[in-house]
Coordinates of C-alpha atoms in Angstrom, one line a residue:
Chain A
M1 CA -28.2 14.8 7.2
G2 CA -28.8 11.4 5.5
P3 CA -26.3 8.6 5.1
F4 CA -24.8 10.0 1.9
F5 CA -23.5 13.0 3.7
R6 CA -22.1 11.0 6.5
I7 CA -20.1 8.9 4.0
V8 CA -18.5 11.8 2.2
G9 CA -18.0 13.7 5.4
G10 CA -16.1 11.0 7.4
E11 CA -12.6 10.9 8.5
Q12 CA -11.2 10.5 5.0
A13 CA -9.9 13.4 3.0
L14 CA -12.5 14.3 0.4
G15 CA -11.9 14.0 -3.3
K16 CA -12.8 16.8 -5.6
T17 CA -15.3 14.7 -7.3
V18 CA -17.0 13.8 -4.1
Q19 CA -16.9 17.3 -2.8
F20 CA -18.4 18.5 -6.0
N21 CA -21.2 16.0 -5.7
R22 CA -21.8 17.0 -2.2
R23 CA -22.1 20.6 -3.2
T24 CA -24.3 19.8 -6.1
C25 CA -26.5 17.7 -3.9
R26 CA -26.8 20.3 -1.3
G27 CA -27.1 23.0 -3.9
R28 CA -29.8 21.1 -5.6
K29 CA -31.6 20.9 -2.2
W30 CA -31.6 24.6 -1.8
F31 CA -32.7 25.1 -5.3
V32 CA -35.5 22.6 -4.8
I33 CA -36.7 24.4 -1.7
F34 CA -36.8 27.6 -3.6
A35 CA -38.4 26.0 -6.6
S36 CA -40.9 24.3 -4.5
F37 CA -42.5 27.7 -3.8
L38 CA -43.1 27.8 -7.5
I39 CA -43.8 24.3 -8.7
S40 CA -44.1 21.5 -6.2
T41 CA -43.2 18.8 -8.7
H42 CA -39.6 20.1 -8.9
F43 CA -39.2 19.5 -5.2
L44 CA -40.2 15.9 -5.6
V45 CA -37.8 15.2 -8.5
G46 CA -34.9 16.9 -6.7
T47 CA -35.3 15.0 -3.5
A48 CA -35.7 11.7 -5.3
S49 CA -32.3 12.3 -7.0
C50 CA -30.5 12.8 -3.7
E51 CA -32.3 9.8 -2.2
V52 CA -30.9 7.6 -5.1
Q53 CA -27.3 8.8 -4.4
R54 CA -27.8 8.1 -0.7
A55 CA -28.9 4.6 -1.4
E56 CA -26.0 3.9 -3.7
A57 CA -23.5 5.3 -1.2
D58 CA -25.1 3.0 1.4
E59 CA -24.6 0.1 -1.0
M60 CA -21.0 0.9 -1.4
R61 CA -20.6 1.1 2.4
A62 CA -22.4 -2.2 2.9
H63 CA -20.6 -4.2 0.3
C64 CA -17.1 -2.8 0.0
E65 CA -16.1 -1.4 3.4
I66 CA -16.4 -4.8 5.1
C67 CA -12.9 -5.6 3.8
H68 CA -11.3 -2.3 3.0
D69 CA -11.9 1.4 3.7
R70 CA -13.6 3.7 1.2
G71 CA -10.2 5.2 0.2
M72 CA -9.7 2.2 -2.0
I73 CA -12.7 3.4 -4.1
F74 CA -12.2 7.1 -3.9
Q75 CA -8.7 6.9 -5.4
Q76 CA -9.8 5.0 -8.5
R77 CA -10.6 6.7 -11.8
L78 CA -12.1 4.0 -14.0
T79 CA -14.3 3.4 -17.0
P80 CA -17.6 1.6 -16.5
A81 CA -16.1 -1.5 -18.0
Q82 CA -13.2 -1.4 -15.5
W83 CA -15.7 -0.8 -12.6
L84 CA -17.8 -3.7 -13.7
A85 CA -14.8 -5.9 -13.8
E86 CA -13.8 -4.8 -10.3
V87 CA -17.2 -5.3 -8.9
K88 CA -17.4 -8.8 -10.5
K89 CA -14.0 -9.7 -9.0
M90 CA -15.1 -8.5 -5.5
E91 CA -18.3 -10.5 -5.8
K92 CA -16.2 -13.6 -6.5
W93 CA -14.1 -12.8 -3.5
G94 CA -17.1 -12.6 -1.2
A95 CA -18.9 -9.2 -1.6
A96 CA -22.6 -10.2 -1.4
V97 CA -23.9 -7.7 -3.9
P98 CA -27.6 -8.6 -4.7
A99 CA -28.0 -9.2 -8.5
D100 CA -30.5 -6.4 -8.8
Q101 CA -28.2 -3.9 -7.2
E102 CA -25.0 -4.6 -9.2
K103 CA -25.9 -2.3 -12.0
S104 CA -26.8 0.6 -9.8
L105 CA -23.6 0.1 -7.9
V106 CA -21.5 0.0 -11.1
D107 CA -23.4 3.1 -12.4
Y108 CA -22.7 4.9 -9.2
L109 CA -19.0 4.1 -9.1
S110 CA -18.6 4.9 -12.8
G111 CA -20.3 8.3 -12.3
Q112 CA -18.5 9.3 -9.1
F113 CA -15.1 8.0 -9.8
K114 CA -14.8 8.1 -13.5
A115 CA -11.8 7.8 -15.8
G116 CA -10.4 11.1 -16.8
S117 CA -11.8 13.0 -13.8
V118 CA -9.4 14.8 -11.4
P119 CA -8.0 12.4 -8.7
M120 CA -8.4 13.3 -5.1
A121 CA -5.6 14.3 -2.7
A122 CA -4.7 11.6 -0.2
R123 CA -4.5 12.7 3.4
E124 CA -1.2 12.5 5.3
A125 CA -0.9 11.3 8.9
S126 CA 1.7 10.9 11.5
S127 CA 3.6 7.7 10.7
V128 CA 3.9 6.8 14.4
T129 CA 0.1 7.0 14.9
L130 CA -0.5 4.9 11.8
L131 CA 2.0 2.2 12.8
D132 CA 0.8 2.2 16.4
S133 CA -2.8 1.6 15.3
V134 CA -2.2 -2.1 14.8
K135 CA 0.2 -2.8 17.6
P136 CA -0.9 -5.3 20.3
L137 CA -1.6 -3.6 23.7
A138 CA -1.6 -4.9 27.2
D139 CA -5.0 -6.0 28.5
P140 CA -6.8 -3.6 30.9
A141 CA -6.5 -4.2 34.6
R142 CA -8.6 -7.0 36.0
F143 CA -9.2 -8.4 32.5
H144 CA -10.0 -12.1 32.7
G145 CA -11.6 -14.0 29.9
D146 CA -13.0 -17.5 30.0
A147 CA -12.5 -19.0 26.6
R148 CA -15.0 -21.8 27.1
A149 CA -17.7 -19.3 28.0
G150 CA -16.6 -17.1 25.1
Q151 CA -17.4 -19.8 22.6
G152 CA -21.1 -19.6 23.5
V153 CA -21.1 -15.8 23.3
F154 CA -19.6 -16.1 19.8
T155 CA -22.1 -18.6 18.6
D156 CA -25.1 -16.7 19.9
A157 CA -24.0 -13.2 19.0
C158 CA -21.4 -13.2 16.2
G159 CA -21.3 -16.5 14.3
E160 CA -24.3 -15.7 12.1
C161 CA -22.3 -12.9 10.4
H162 CA -18.6 -13.8 11.0
G163 CA -19.1 -17.5 10.2
P164 CA -19.3 -20.4 12.7
D165 CA -15.5 -20.6 13.0
A166 CA -15.0 -16.8 13.0
R167 CA -13.1 -16.9 9.7
G168 CA -15.5 -14.5 7.9
K169 CA -18.8 -14.8 6.1
Q170 CA -20.8 -11.6 5.8
G171 CA -18.5 -9.9 8.3
P172 CA -14.7 -10.3 8.1
N173 CA -12.4 -13.0 9.5
L174 CA -11.6 -12.3 13.2
V175 CA -9.0 -15.0 13.8
Q176 CA -5.4 -13.9 14.5
Q177 CA -6.3 -10.3 14.0
P178 CA -4.5 -7.5 15.9
I179 CA -7.8 -6.1 17.2
L180 CA -8.0 -9.1 19.5
Y181 CA -5.0 -7.7 21.4
R182 CA -6.5 -4.2 21.6
F183 CA -9.4 -4.8 24.0
N184 CA -10.6 -1.2 24.3
D185 CA -10.8 -0.8 20.5
F186 CA -12.6 -4.2 20.3
Q187 CA -15.1 -3.2 23.0
E188 CA -15.7 0.1 21.2
I189 CA -16.5 -1.6 17.9
V190 CA -18.7 -4.3 19.4
M191 CA -20.6 -2.1 21.8
R192 CA -21.2 0.8 19.3
G193 CA -21.3 -1.1 16.1
R194 CA -19.4 -0.1 13.0
R195 CA -20.6 0.4 9.4
T196 CA -23.1 -2.4 8.8
M197 CA -22.4 -4.1 12.1
P198 CA -25.1 -3.4 14.7
A199 CA -24.2 -2.2 18.2
F200 CA -24.2 -4.8 20.9
S201 CA -24.5 -2.5 24.0
G202 CA -27.5 -3.7 25.9
V203 CA -27.0 -7.2 24.4
L204 CA -23.5 -8.1 25.7
D205 CA -21.9 -7.0 28.9
R206 CA -18.2 -6.4 29.6
K207 CA -17.7 -9.9 31.1
Q208 CA -19.1 -11.5 28.0
L209 CA -16.8 -9.4 25.8
E210 CA -13.8 -10.6 27.8
N211 CA -14.8 -14.2 27.4
L212 CA -15.4 -13.6 23.7
V213 CA -12.0 -12.2 23.1
A214 CA -10.4 -15.0 25.2
W215 CA -12.1 -17.6 22.9
L216 CA -11.2 -15.8 19.7
R217 CA -7.6 -15.7 20.8
T218 CA -7.5 -19.5 21.0
Q219 CA -8.5 -19.9 17.4
Q220 CA -5.8 -20.4 14.7
I221 CA -6.3 -20.0 11.0
H222 CA -3.2 -22.0 10.0
Chain B
M1 CA 8.8 15.6 -23.2
S2 CA 5.3 14.6 -22.2
E3 CA 4.0 16.0 -18.9
L4 CA 3.5 13.8 -15.9
P5 CA 0.1 14.4 -14.3
P6 CA 0.7 16.3 -11.1
E7 CA -0.1 14.6 -7.8
P8 CA -3.0 16.3 -6.1
W9 CA -2.0 17.9 -2.8
S10 CA -3.6 17.5 0.5
R11 CA -3.7 20.7 2.7
R12 CA -0.8 19.4 4.7
R13 CA 1.3 18.8 1.6
F14 CA 0.5 22.3 0.3
L15 CA 1.7 23.8 3.6
K16 CA 4.8 21.6 3.6
N17 CA 5.8 22.6 0.1
L18 CA 5.0 26.2 0.9
S19 CA 7.3 26.1 3.9
Q20 CA 10.2 24.8 1.7
T21 CA 9.5 27.8 -0.6
V22 CA 9.8 30.2 2.4
G23 CA 12.9 28.4 3.6
A24 CA 14.6 28.6 0.2
L25 CA 13.8 32.4 0.1
A26 CA 15.3 32.9 3.5
L27 CA 18.6 31.2 2.3
V28 CA 19.0 33.9 -0.3
G29 CA 20.7 31.7 -2.8
G30 CA 22.2 29.2 -0.3
I31 CA 22.0 25.4 -0.8
P32 CA 18.9 24.0 0.7
E33 CA 19.3 21.3 3.4
I34 CA 19.8 17.7 2.4
G35 CA 19.1 14.6 4.5
R36 CA 15.8 15.6 5.9
A37 CA 15.0 11.9 6.6
A38 CA 18.1 11.6 8.7
E39 CA 16.7 14.3 11.1
L40 CA 13.6 12.4 11.8
T41 CA 12.9 11.3 15.3
Q42 CA 10.4 8.7 16.4
S43 CA 7.9 11.4 17.1
D44 CA 7.6 13.0 13.7
G45 CA 7.4 12.1 10.1
S46 CA 4.3 11.5 8.1
L47 CA 3.1 9.1 5.5
I48 CA 0.6 9.5 2.7
V49 CA -2.5 7.3 3.4
R50 CA -3.4 5.6 0.2
L51 CA -5.5 3.1 2.2
S52 CA -6.0 3.0 6.0
R53 CA -7.6 -0.5 6.2
P54 CA -5.5 -2.5 5.3
Q55 CA -2.7 -0.1 5.5
D56 CA -1.1 1.1 2.2
L57 CA 1.1 4.1 3.2
E58 CA 3.4 6.0 0.9
T59 CA 6.6 7.8 1.8
P60 CA 6.5 11.5 0.8
V61 CA 9.3 12.3 -1.7
E62 CA 11.1 14.7 0.7
Y63 CA 12.2 11.6 2.7
L64 CA 13.8 10.0 -0.3
D65 CA 17.0 11.9 0.3
T66 CA 19.1 9.6 2.5
S67 CA 20.9 6.4 1.8
I68 CA 18.7 4.6 4.4
T69 CA 15.0 5.3 4.8
P70 CA 14.1 5.4 8.5
N71 CA 11.6 2.8 9.5
P72 CA 8.9 5.3 10.7
V73 CA 8.6 6.8 7.2
F74 CA 9.3 3.6 5.2
F75 CA 6.3 2.9 2.9
V76 CA 3.9 0.1 3.9
R77 CA 2.1 -2.2 1.4
S78 CA -0.5 -4.7 2.8
H79 CA -2.8 -7.1 1.0
F80 CA -4.7 -8.1 4.1
G81 CA -3.0 -6.4 7.1
P82 CA -0.8 -7.9 9.7
P83 CA -1.6 -11.1 11.6
A84 CA -1.5 -11.3 15.4
I85 CA 1.3 -13.7 16.0
T86 CA 3.9 -13.7 18.8
K87 CA 7.5 -14.5 18.3
E88 CA 7.1 -17.4 20.6
E89 CA 4.4 -18.9 18.5
W90 CA 6.1 -18.2 15.2
R91 CA 7.5 -21.0 13.1
L92 CA 8.8 -21.3 9.6
E93 CA 7.9 -24.6 8.0
F94 CA 9.7 -26.2 5.0
G95 CA 7.9 -28.8 2.9
G96 CA 7.4 -30.1 -0.7
L97 CA 10.4 -31.3 -2.6
V98 CA 12.8 -31.2 0.3
D99 CA 14.9 -34.0 1.9
N100 CA 13.6 -33.2 5.4
S101 CA 10.5 -31.4 6.3
R102 CA 11.4 -28.9 9.0
S103 CA 9.9 -26.4 11.3
L104 CA 12.3 -23.7 12.5
N105 CA 11.9 -20.9 15.1
L106 CA 13.9 -17.7 15.2
D107 CA 16.6 -19.1 17.4
D108 CA 17.1 -22.0 14.9
L109 CA 17.5 -19.5 12.1
R110 CA 20.0 -17.4 14.0
K111 CA 22.4 -20.4 14.1
F112 CA 23.1 -19.8 10.4
E113 CA 25.6 -17.2 9.4
I114 CA 24.1 -13.7 9.9
V115 CA 24.6 -11.2 7.2
S116 CA 23.5 -7.6 6.5
L117 CA 23.0 -5.8 3.2
P118 CA 21.4 -2.6 2.0
A119 CA 18.7 -3.1 -0.5
T120 CA 15.9 -1.1 -2.2
L121 CA 12.4 -2.3 -1.7
Q122 CA 10.0 -1.0 -4.3
C123 CA 6.3 -2.0 -4.7
S124 CA 5.8 -3.2 -8.2
G125 CA 2.8 -0.7 -8.4
N126 CA 4.9 2.3 -7.5
G127 CA 4.0 5.0 -10.0
R128 CA 0.8 3.3 -11.1
A129 CA -1.0 6.7 -10.9
F130 CA 1.1 7.9 -13.9
F131 CA -0.2 5.3 -16.3
H132 CA -2.6 6.5 -18.9
P133 CA -5.3 5.2 -19.4
T134 CA -5.7 4.8 -15.7
V135 CA -5.7 1.3 -14.2
P136 CA -7.3 -0.1 -11.0
G137 CA -5.2 -0.7 -7.9
V138 CA -3.6 1.4 -5.1
Q139 CA -2.7 4.7 -6.8
W140 CA 0.9 5.1 -5.8
Y141 CA 2.8 8.0 -7.1
R142 CA 6.5 8.0 -6.2
G143 CA 7.0 6.9 -2.7
A144 CA 6.2 3.2 -2.6
V145 CA 10.0 2.7 -2.4
G146 CA 12.6 2.7 0.3
N147 CA 16.2 1.6 1.0
A148 CA 17.0 -0.2 4.2
L149 CA 19.7 -2.2 5.9
W150 CA 18.4 -5.8 6.1
R151 CA 19.8 -8.3 8.5
G152 CA 19.2 -12.0 8.5
V153 CA 20.4 -15.3 7.1
R154 CA 20.9 -16.4 3.6
L155 CA 17.9 -18.5 2.3
R156 CA 20.5 -20.6 0.4
D157 CA 22.2 -21.7 3.6
V158 CA 18.9 -22.7 5.2
L159 CA 17.7 -24.6 2.0
K160 CA 21.1 -26.4 1.8
S161 CA 20.8 -27.6 5.4
I162 CA 17.3 -28.9 4.7
G163 CA 18.2 -30.4 1.3
T164 CA 16.2 -29.7 -1.8
K165 CA 15.4 -32.4 -4.4
S166 CA 16.6 -31.9 -8.0
A167 CA 13.0 -31.7 -9.3
A168 CA 12.5 -28.5 -7.2
R169 CA 12.2 -25.5 -9.7
H170 CA 10.1 -23.0 -7.7
M171 CA 9.7 -22.0 -4.1
Q172 CA 6.2 -21.1 -2.9
M173 CA 5.7 -18.9 0.1
R174 CA 2.7 -18.6 2.5
G175 CA 2.2 -16.2 5.3
Y176 CA 0.5 -15.9 8.7
D177 CA -1.7 -13.1 7.3
S178 CA -5.2 -14.1 6.2
A179 CA -7.9 -12.9 3.9
P180 CA -11.0 -11.2 5.3
M181 CA -13.4 -13.8 3.8
P182 CA -12.9 -17.5 3.1
T183 CA -13.8 -16.8 -0.5
T184 CA -11.0 -14.3 -0.9
P185 CA -7.8 -15.8 -2.4
S186 CA -4.9 -16.0 0.0
F187 CA -1.8 -14.1 -0.8
T188 CA 0.9 -16.5 -2.0
R189 CA 3.8 -16.1 -4.3
S190 CA 6.6 -18.2 -5.7
I191 CA 10.1 -17.4 -6.9
P192 CA 12.3 -19.6 -9.2
I193 CA 14.8 -21.8 -7.4
E194 CA 17.8 -19.9 -8.9
R195 CA 16.6 -16.7 -7.2
A196 CA 16.0 -18.5 -3.9
L197 CA 19.6 -19.8 -4.0
D198 CA 21.1 -16.4 -4.9
P199 CA 23.4 -15.4 -2.1
S200 CA 21.7 -12.0 -1.8
T201 CA 18.2 -13.5 -1.0
L202 CA 17.8 -13.3 2.8
L203 CA 15.4 -14.4 5.5
A204 CA 15.5 -11.1 7.3
F205 CA 14.6 -10.5 10.9
E206 CA 16.0 -7.0 11.3
M207 CA 15.4 -3.7 9.4
N208 CA 17.7 -0.7 10.0
G209 CA 19.0 -2.1 13.3
E210 CA 15.5 -2.9 14.8
P211 CA 13.6 -6.1 15.0
L212 CA 11.6 -6.3 11.8
P213 CA 8.5 -4.2 12.5
L214 CA 5.1 -5.9 12.3
L215 CA 3.9 -3.8 9.4
H216 CA 7.0 -4.7 7.4
G217 CA 6.5 -8.4 7.9
G218 CA 7.9 -9.1 11.4
P219 CA 9.1 -11.4 12.7
L220 CA 10.5 -12.6 9.3
R221 CA 10.3 -11.6 5.7
L222 CA 12.1 -12.5 2.5
V223 CA 14.5 -9.9 1.0
V224 CA 15.0 -10.2 -2.7
P225 CA 17.3 -7.4 -3.7
G226 CA 16.6 -6.1 -7.3
W227 CA 13.2 -7.7 -7.5
A228 CA 9.9 -5.9 -6.9
G229 CA 8.3 -6.0 -3.5
D230 CA 5.7 -8.7 -4.2
H231 CA 8.5 -11.2 -3.8
W232 CA 9.7 -9.8 -0.4
Y233 CA 7.2 -12.0 1.3
K234 CA 6.0 -10.8 4.8
W235 CA 5.1 -12.8 7.9
L236 CA 6.6 -15.9 6.4
R237 CA 4.9 -19.1 7.7
R238 CA 5.7 -21.8 5.1
I239 CA 8.0 -22.5 2.2
D240 CA 7.3 -25.3 -0.2
L241 CA 9.7 -26.4 -2.9
Q242 CA 7.9 -27.6 -6.0
E243 CA 8.2 -28.2 -9.8
K244 CA 5.9 -25.4 -10.9
E245 CA 5.1 -21.8 -10.2
A246 CA 2.5 -21.3 -7.4
D247 CA -1.2 -21.3 -8.4
G248 CA -3.6 -18.7 -7.2
F249 CA -4.7 -15.2 -8.1
Y250 CA -1.6 -13.4 -6.8
M251 CA 0.7 -15.5 -9.0
Q252 CA -1.3 -16.4 -12.1
T253 CA -3.5 -13.2 -12.5
A254 CA -1.9 -10.3 -10.5
Y255 CA 1.7 -9.3 -10.7
R256 CA 2.1 -10.3 -14.4
M257 CA 3.1 -8.2 -17.3
P258 CA 3.0 -8.7 -21.1
V259 CA 6.2 -10.1 -22.5
Q260 CA 6.1 -7.5 -25.3
P261 CA 4.7 -4.0 -25.0
I262 CA 1.0 -3.9 -25.9
P263 CA -1.3 -1.0 -27.0
S264 CA -2.9 0.9 -24.1
N265 CA -6.0 -0.5 -22.7
N266 CA -5.7 -3.6 -24.8
A267 CA -6.9 -6.4 -22.5
A268 CA -6.5 -9.0 -25.2
S269 CA -4.6 -12.1 -24.0
A270 CA -1.0 -11.2 -24.8
P271 CA 1.5 -13.6 -23.3
E272 CA 2.5 -12.6 -19.8
I273 CA 5.2 -13.3 -17.4
P274 CA 5.5 -12.6 -13.6
V275 CA 6.8 -9.1 -12.6
T276 CA 10.3 -9.6 -11.4
V277 CA 13.3 -7.2 -11.8
N278 CA 13.0 -3.5 -11.0
P279 CA 13.9 -1.4 -14.1
V280 CA 16.3 1.5 -13.9
K281 CA 14.7 4.5 -12.2
S282 CA 15.5 7.8 -10.5
L283 CA 13.3 10.1 -8.5
I284 CA 13.7 13.7 -7.6
A285 CA 13.5 14.5 -3.8
R286 CA 14.6 18.2 -4.2
P287 CA 13.3 20.7 -5.1
L288 CA 9.7 19.9 -4.1
E289 CA 7.0 20.3 -6.6
G290 CA 5.7 23.9 -6.8
S291 CA 8.7 25.4 -5.0
V292 CA 9.4 29.1 -5.5
M293 CA 13.1 30.0 -4.9
L294 CA 15.4 33.0 -5.3
P295 CA 18.1 33.1 -7.9
G296 CA 21.3 31.5 -6.8
D297 CA 22.7 28.0 -6.1
H298 CA 20.2 25.3 -5.5
L299 CA 20.5 21.6 -5.1
V300 CA 18.6 19.2 -7.3
S301 CA 18.9 15.8 -5.6
G302 CA 17.3 12.4 -5.3
I303 CA 17.8 8.6 -5.6
A304 CA 18.5 6.2 -8.4
F305 CA 18.5 2.4 -8.5
T306 CA 18.2 -0.5 -10.9
G307 CA 17.3 -4.2 -10.5
V308 CA 20.4 -5.8 -12.0
G309 CA 23.9 -4.2 -12.1
H310 CA 24.1 -0.6 -10.8
V311 CA 23.4 3.0 -11.9
V312 CA 26.2 4.6 -13.8
N313 CA 24.8 7.9 -14.7
V314 CA 22.0 10.3 -13.6
E315 CA 21.3 13.4 -15.8
V316 CA 19.2 16.4 -14.8
S317 CA 17.3 18.6 -17.3
L318 CA 16.2 22.1 -16.3
D319 CA 14.2 22.6 -19.5
G320 CA 11.8 19.7 -19.5
G321 CA 14.1 17.3 -21.3
G322 CA 15.6 19.7 -23.9
S323 CA 19.1 19.4 -22.6
W324 CA 20.7 17.2 -20.0
N325 CA 23.5 17.8 -17.4
R326 CA 25.4 15.1 -15.6
A327 CA 24.6 14.8 -11.9
E328 CA 27.0 13.5 -9.3
L329 CA 26.4 10.0 -7.8
E330 CA 27.2 9.7 -4.1
G331 CA 28.8 6.8 -2.3
K332 CA 29.8 3.4 -3.6
E333 CA 27.5 1.3 -5.8
S334 CA 26.0 -1.8 -4.2
E335 CA 23.9 -4.0 -6.4
G336 CA 20.2 -3.9 -5.4
A337 CA 20.6 -0.7 -3.3
W338 CA 19.9 2.9 -4.3
Q339 CA 22.4 5.6 -4.6
L340 CA 21.9 9.3 -3.9
W341 CA 22.7 11.9 -6.6
R342 CA 22.9 15.6 -6.6
Y343 CA 23.3 18.4 -9.1
R344 CA 24.3 21.9 -8.3
W345 CA 21.9 24.2 -10.1
Q346 CA 23.2 27.8 -10.6
A347 CA 19.8 29.4 -11.2
S348 CA 20.3 32.9 -12.4
A349 CA 17.4 33.4 -14.8
K350 CA 14.0 34.0 -13.3
G351 CA 11.1 32.0 -14.6
A352 CA 9.3 28.7 -14.5
Y353 CA 11.3 25.5 -14.7
A354 CA 10.4 21.9 -15.5
I355 CA 13.1 19.8 -13.8
A356 CA 13.6 16.2 -15.0
A357 CA 16.0 13.4 -14.0
R358 CA 16.9 10.2 -15.9
A359 CA 19.2 7.4 -14.9
T360 CA 21.2 4.9 -17.0
D361 CA 22.4 1.6 -15.6
S362 CA 25.5 -0.6 -16.2
A363 CA 23.7 -2.6 -18.9
G364 CA 23.1 0.7 -20.8
R365 CA 19.3 0.8 -20.0
V366 CA 18.0 4.3 -19.8
Q367 CA 14.8 5.5 -18.1
P368 CA 12.1 6.0 -20.8
E369 CA 9.9 9.1 -21.0
V370 CA 6.9 6.9 -20.4
T371 CA 6.7 3.3 -19.3
S372 CA 4.8 0.9 -21.6
W373 CA 1.2 0.6 -20.5
N374 CA 0.2 -2.6 -18.8
H375 CA -3.1 -3.5 -17.2
G376 CA -1.8 -3.9 -13.7
G377 CA 0.1 -0.6 -13.7
Y378 CA 3.4 -2.3 -12.8
L379 CA 7.0 -1.2 -12.8
W380 CA 6.6 2.5 -13.8
N381 CA 10.0 4.1 -14.4
G382 CA 9.1 7.0 -16.6
I383 CA 11.4 10.1 -16.3
D384 CA 10.5 12.0 -13.1
Q385 CA 9.6 15.7 -13.3
V386 CA 9.0 18.5 -10.9
H387 CA 8.0 22.1 -11.5
C388 CA 9.4 25.1 -9.7
E389 CA 10.0 28.8 -10.1
I390 CA 12.9 31.1 -9.7
A391 CA 11.4 34.4 -8.6

């Protein structure tokens, strides 16, 4: 399955609109496979349509989900003018949407999450689990970070995207964030990558991660 | 009466509402339980996830049935998510038009008289999902509201000890939280000096007997009873007294409403003022939407509050607003805090019912059927409705 399917099939509850689109996309695929027995051009047209949706969903992921999860988008039901205003606002706030992709992003959002369509059901979750997810945790046993060494790790591996002072650039601000006090989660994200962030397993080792966290903890935003 | 759009249900919500139906049937006409929130333990309770990063979490309506909303199910509103700051590092700085710039820690603050008060905290966007045409923003339905016992010190006492200059008209607040990008505007708000000096305005470090939880602004937040949540500043870092309202997106663009009602979807530049006082409002906690119950006595119950003064009357309609019956208000009124209400419904006739509730406050303000449209979707207080069936 392509990236579009991963997006709508993630941990978020699925909206009716999105489910509908997933179904139509999948349905169209089967139809296309069937039709391709008859006329090969139908196959090409149908596949191209799904590819376009995948590309737009990838755009959404790349530009929007750096700062907030996709739920923020899924719950909106807006007109094209409202979506354009939202995208413009986010560009001003730091979303690096290339000029030639803005229109396709707005078209995609206006088509998927359009004013007047049925809103999605939000998921519910255990309040304790939710509240615990940002709580600082004790460091693992034998954790020892060297902040001085960590600065070099940051400059070499992270600064390009998170900014030279870690306060955010293409990737988000890392200073004074709860993730710095949840080492296992931090390690998971850095080693495996997340959304548009690449995986650093094979690039950084555990010792370097400890140093990196130690340096980030010394930084203050205010 | 116009119909409120129903909130779409998650599978979990559907099962929960179904279980209430079965429970009511088993009672065979008995009064359903009240005070479900009071039975919560640390290990249960759930919140509706409007947004998981940063966290915007809504309280399900069935928990809006106790005078105090327990912390584990109290709604959470975040602009950027909590900062990592320890109590030891934490300081509150005072600057601007003050006699002495000061930096206080929690022990310094505790030297002032410590007071407790119950107060309702409501996000100004609570009910945004009911506005038509739809507006952008977190799509809260009913539960971006809670009532807690707040403990802390009066802001007035602290400001008096620091000394404010006569030119000071507004108090700007900044927090330890930070935006994800340097180009994203920081969250900052200001309140007029009169509101800062009101004896009910607190610097609170406890919520419902616990140290203020991180997601609720711990270690210190402002408590502004009667005013919408955007003034209840979390993770307070700095207070500046100044002549003018704060600049910035969150003061000059967001959290503003037209002075006079405007036509729906009219974005023309009508004069606007900051969102401040909560309007009179009631919400129905029982029965749950979609309940099926046997004929007999049932309890219709919920909460009611207003920003200034207190609620004097809550009425319940069983026929979608055709006729109204007076509900009973529980407990003593306390300005800025909600009161519970209940109405004993002797349901004899089988059929479908549209139950509605409307509150009136001490200034004679009554909940409207529909709140005037505004582009931010703020301060919804339209008459609440639920649908159920006697079978």
